[in-house]
Amino acid sequence: MAQDRAPTRIQRKNRAAILDAALEVFSAHGFRGATVDQIAVQAGLSKPNLLYYFPSKEAMHAALLEGLLDTWLDPLRDLDPAGEPMDEILAYVRRKLQMSREFPRESRLFANELVQGAPRIHDALSRDLKALVDEKVTILEGWMAQGRIARVHPYHLIFSIWSLTQHYSDFDVQVRAVLDTEDPFDGASDFIETLYRRLLSPP
Amino acid sequence: MAQDRAPTRIQRKNRAAILDAALEVFSAHGFRGATVDQIAVQAGLSKPNLLYYFPSKEAMHAALLEGLLDTWLDPLRDLDPAGEPMDEILAYVRRKLQMSREFPRESRLFANELVQGAPRIHDALSRDLKALVDEKVTILEGWMAQGRIARVHPYHLIFSIWSLTQHYSDFDVQVRAVLDTEDPFDGASDFIETLYRRLLSPP
DNA sequence: GTCTATAGCCTGATAGAC
DNA sequence: GTCTATCAGGCTATAGAC
């Protein structure tokens, strides 16, 4: 890494292993709660070796967050203004819920950051996130004006989708403490779909 | 505190100041991210003085959580089986949202704990929380069986209320980054009320 | 590139004067 | 009861051998 050469296979593999281990540990304990030692053990490398690939603990965390926001917003980016409104929104909800199910660690990493005031990604939120949401809200407003979906506050509609879907990954322990047997996502999927059908069906 | 005497006025005042400061710092930085020094500064006392009132940092955190779960569940506890179903549920939603608005620090303290796997309150969740939710789900199922509200998965209905209301305190930064001017809670209140009216109106 | 050993800081907790 | 001073442990990061 010291040189600006293209990384070798081993370097790529180690970097990926470190980032995966870091995701595991940061998402479970938060930035301060995580230790480089834990990450090293999880990655199967020594602590100084981690700091050979990344200049600091902070840098590992930053590398994770950097890639994350983009990926995280992909489901919303795919909302198609040319599609059938109800189908588009329900498809977005499904993509978002599936993301929570498949990538709970990423969701919790993000949640950890947000609940503590997003010190490291505040700028990206008010720039990239806001721009994307504003754009998609315009689409939603168009659909509402045409009477193709019911009229509700479009920003809160989007917040509700985030909140309902991520709840099952971020607060997973709580959900499982109450629903001790069943896979929470199965019931959640039907419930949330019904919810948006009833909320948004044109009057 | 060493003696088992009734606390003096000053002792009560200091203890309360410490707990308030601890809530401030723990909710903003999580358990590991918070330092006793920060709490001491916030409380206007010296670090050893804090540890005169509480045996450890852990004990301050435990004292906060102990009181919290009960208070946090009061709005659900008040759901009255003898009331009008739709009114009862909407009133619960309103109480919960108001709690998020008035006590965002408490909500974030809880969120911090949950997102990291609830290591310190897991037992209380699967005991007290589960028992209360089970009880209230029975009421909801009764109302659904009588056709007084629409039939939806009752557990997920409760999860949705938690998720939608706490989102505005827990992920406050994100909401404000997108909605830069307005007070988020105003729009949220109307949106959420509409949502549950449409979801639960009998067919 | 990877390791062992260690420096140096931060932080929770204690000792002891007042 | 409250403070100043300090200890002890854990942590990030670096030095230096291989």
PDB file of N, CA and C in Angstrom, chain A residues 156 159, chain B residues 94 96-104 107-108 164-172 175-176 179 181-192:
ATOM      1  N   HIS A 156     -42.254  12.356   4.725  1.00  0.00           N
ATOM      2  CA  HIS A 156     -42.530  11.410   5.808  1.00  0.00           C
ATOM      3  C   HIS A 156     -42.842  10.019   5.262  1.00  0.00           C
ATOM      4  N   PHE A 159     -39.410   8.600   4.962  1.00  0.00           N
ATOM      5  CA  PHE A 159     -38.896   8.279   6.303  1.00  0.00           C
ATOM      6  C   PHE A 159     -39.549   7.010   6.827  1.00  0.00           C
TER       7      PHE A 159
ATOM      8  N   ARG B  94     -50.036   8.589  19.571  1.00  0.00           N
ATOM      9  CA  ARG B  94     -49.758   9.979  19.948  1.00  0.00           C
ATOM     10  C   ARG B  94     -48.894  10.060  21.203  1.00  0.00           C
ATOM     11  N   LYS B  96     -46.807   7.877  22.233  1.00  0.00           N
ATOM     12  CA  LYS B  96     -45.465   7.397  21.891  1.00  0.00           C
ATOM     13  C   LYS B  96     -44.676   8.472  21.132  1.00  0.00           C
ATOM     14  N   LEU B  97     -45.349   9.133  20.224  1.00  0.00           N
ATOM     15  CA  LEU B  97     -44.664  10.170  19.449  1.00  0.00           C
ATOM     16  C   LEU B  97     -44.296  11.356  20.339  1.00  0.00           C
ATOM     17  N   GLN B  98     -45.194  11.676  21.255  1.00  0.00           N
ATOM     18  CA  GLN B  98     -44.897  12.777  22.159  1.00  0.00           C
ATOM     19  C   GLN B  98     -43.709  12.439  23.057  1.00  0.00           C
ATOM     20  N   MET B  99     -43.603  11.193  23.427  1.00  0.00           N
ATOM     21  CA  MET B  99     -42.488  10.742  24.244  1.00  0.00           C
ATOM     22  C   MET B  99     -41.172  10.897  23.478  1.00  0.00           C
ATOM     23  N   SER B 100     -41.183  10.547  22.218  1.00  0.00           N
ATOM     24  CA  SER B 100     -39.999  10.729  21.380  1.00  0.00           C
ATOM     25  C   SER B 100     -39.613  12.194  21.311  1.00  0.00           C
ATOM     26  N   ARG B 101     -40.625  13.035  21.214  1.00  0.00           N
ATOM     27  CA  ARG B 101     -40.374  14.469  21.083  1.00  0.00           C
ATOM     28  C   ARG B 101     -39.839  15.049  22.389  1.00  0.00           C
ATOM     29  N   GLU B 102     -40.435  14.630  23.500  1.00  0.00           N
ATOM     30  CA  GLU B 102     -40.046  15.229  24.784  1.00  0.00           C
ATOM     31  C   GLU B 102     -38.814  14.597  25.399  1.00  0.00           C
ATOM     32  N   PHE B 103     -38.587  13.334  25.090  1.00  0.00           N
ATOM     33  CA  PHE B 103     -37.465  12.633  25.721  1.00  0.00           C
ATOM     34  C   PHE B 103     -36.554  11.965  24.697  1.00  0.00           C
ATOM     35  N   PRO B 104     -36.005  12.762  23.791  1.00  0.00           N
ATOM     36  CA  PRO B 104     -35.151  12.155  22.758  1.00  0.00           C
ATOM     37  C   PRO B 104     -33.894  11.516  23.327  1.00  0.00           C
ATOM     38  N   SER B 107     -34.718   8.075  24.454  1.00  0.00           N
ATOM     39  CA  SER B 107     -34.927   7.208  23.296  1.00  0.00           C
ATOM     40  C   SER B 107     -33.589   6.786  22.694  1.00  0.00           C
ATOM     41  N   ARG B 108     -32.669   7.711  22.606  1.00  0.00           N
ATOM     42  CA  ARG B 108     -31.367   7.378  22.017  1.00  0.00           C
ATOM     43  C   ARG B 108     -30.535   6.492  22.926  1.00  0.00           C
ATOM     44  N   LEU B 164     -41.879   3.832  13.768  1.00  0.00           N
ATOM     45  CA  LEU B 164     -42.242   5.116  13.161  1.00  0.00           C
ATOM     46  C   LEU B 164     -42.076   6.273  14.136  1.00  0.00           C
ATOM     47  N   THR B 165     -42.377   6.041  15.394  1.00  0.00           N
ATOM     48  CA  THR B 165     -42.313   7.160  16.337  1.00  0.00           C
ATOM     49  C   THR B 165     -40.874   7.431  16.786  1.00  0.00           C
ATOM     50  N   GLN B 166     -40.128   6.366  17.070  1.00  0.00           N
ATOM     51  CA  GLN B 166     -38.777   6.590  17.589  1.00  0.00           C
ATOM     52  C   GLN B 166     -37.797   7.044  16.514  1.00  0.00           C
ATOM     53  N   HIS B 167     -38.136   6.778  15.282  1.00  0.00           N
ATOM     54  CA  HIS B 167     -37.282   7.239  14.186  1.00  0.00           C
ATOM     55  C   HIS B 167     -36.952   8.724  14.305  1.00  0.00           C
ATOM     56  N   TYR B 168     -37.931   9.509  14.725  1.00  0.00           N
ATOM     57  CA  TYR B 168     -37.746  10.960  14.736  1.00  0.00           C
ATOM     58  C   TYR B 168     -36.843  11.438  15.861  1.00  0.00           C
ATOM     59  N   SER B 169     -36.686  10.645  16.893  1.00  0.00           N
ATOM     60  CA  SER B 169     -35.689  11.020  17.909  1.00  0.00           C
ATOM     61  C   SER B 169     -34.362  10.327  17.636  1.00  0.00           C
ATOM     62  N   ASP B 170     -34.404   9.017  17.364  1.00  0.00           N
ATOM     63  CA  ASP B 170     -33.164   8.258  17.235  1.00  0.00           C
ATOM     64  C   ASP B 170     -32.335   8.723  16.036  1.00  0.00           C
ATOM     65  N   PHE B 171     -33.006   8.959  14.917  1.00  0.00           N
ATOM     66  CA  PHE B 171     -32.296   9.309  13.696  1.00  0.00           C
ATOM     67  C   PHE B 171     -32.554  10.748  13.299  1.00  0.00           C
ATOM     68  N   ASP B 172     -32.842  11.512  14.296  1.00  0.00           N
ATOM     69  CA  ASP B 172     -33.019  12.951  14.211  1.00  0.00           C
ATOM     70  C   ASP B 172     -32.068  13.664  13.244  1.00  0.00           C
ATOM     71  N   VAL B 175     -33.122  12.934   9.655  1.00  0.00           N
ATOM     72  CA  VAL B 175     -34.365  13.621   9.324  1.00  0.00           C
ATOM     73  C   VAL B 175     -34.104  15.104   9.076  1.00  0.00           C
ATOM     74  N   ARG B 176     -33.316  15.709   9.946  1.00  0.00           N
ATOM     75  CA  ARG B 176     -33.058  17.142   9.797  1.00  0.00           C
ATOM     76  C   ARG B 176     -32.151  17.460   8.614  1.00  0.00           C
ATOM     77  N   LEU B 179     -34.878  17.355   5.799  1.00  0.00           N
ATOM     78  CA  LEU B 179     -35.943  18.355   5.979  1.00  0.00           C
ATOM     79  C   LEU B 179     -35.380  19.585   6.651  1.00  0.00           C
ATOM     80  N   THR B 181     -35.682  22.724   7.242  1.00  0.00           N
ATOM     81  CA  THR B 181     -36.293  23.826   7.986  1.00  0.00           C
ATOM     82  C   THR B 181     -37.243  23.372   9.099  1.00  0.00           C
ATOM     83  N   GLU B 182     -38.371  22.935   8.699  1.00  0.00           N
ATOM     84  CA  GLU B 182     -39.524  22.550   9.509  1.00  0.00           C
ATOM     85  C   GLU B 182     -39.224  21.701  10.765  1.00  0.00           C
ATOM     86  N   ASP B 183     -40.076  21.801  11.748  1.00  0.00           N
ATOM     87  CA  ASP B 183     -40.005  20.889  12.890  1.00  0.00           C
ATOM     88  C   ASP B 183     -40.550  19.533  12.457  1.00  0.00           C
ATOM     89  N   PRO B 184     -39.694  18.526  12.414  1.00  0.00           N
ATOM     90  CA  PRO B 184     -40.096  17.229  11.870  1.00  0.00           C
ATOM     91  C   PRO B 184     -41.339  16.640  12.534  1.00  0.00           C
ATOM     92  N   PHE B 185     -41.514  16.879  13.817  1.00  0.00           N
ATOM     93  CA  PHE B 185     -42.588  16.211  14.527  1.00  0.00           C
ATOM     94  C   PHE B 185     -43.979  16.662  14.076  1.00  0.00           C
ATOM     95  N   ASP B 186     -44.092  17.908  13.631  1.00  0.00           N
ATOM     96  CA  ASP B 186     -45.400  18.387  13.206  1.00  0.00           C
ATOM     97  C   ASP B 186     -45.923  17.561  12.038  1.00  0.00           C
ATOM     98  N   GLY B 187     -45.161  17.500  10.968  1.00  0.00           N
ATOM     99  CA  GLY B 187     -45.590  16.720   9.818  1.00  0.00           C
ATOM    100  C   GLY B 187     -45.718  15.243  10.149  1.00  0.00           C
ATOM    101  N   ALA B 188     -44.821  14.751  10.988  1.00  0.00           N
ATOM    102  CA  ALA B 188     -44.822  13.335  11.340  1.00  0.00           C
ATOM    103  C   ALA B 188     -46.141  12.943  12.000  1.00  0.00           C
ATOM    104  N   SER B 189     -46.609  13.783  12.872  1.00  0.00           N
ATOM    105  CA  SER B 189     -47.807  13.479  13.628  1.00  0.00           C
ATOM    106  C   SER B 189     -49.008  13.264  12.692  1.00  0.00           C
ATOM    107  N   ASP B 190     -49.218  14.172  11.756  1.00  0.00           N
ATOM    108  CA  ASP B 190     -50.315  14.025  10.799  1.00  0.00           C
ATOM    109  C   ASP B 190     -50.125  12.791   9.933  1.00  0.00           C
ATOM    110  N   PHE B 191     -48.906  12.626   9.438  1.00  0.00           N
ATOM    111  CA  PHE B 191     -48.648  11.497   8.550  1.00  0.00           C
ATOM    112  C   PHE B 191     -48.954  10.165   9.232  1.00  0.00           C
ATOM    113  N   ILE B 192     -48.435   9.999  10.428  1.00  0.00           N
ATOM    114  CA  ILE B 192     -48.571   8.721  11.118  1.00  0.00           C
ATOM    115  C   ILE B 192     -50.033   8.451  11.487  1.00  0.00           C
TER     116      ILE B 192
END
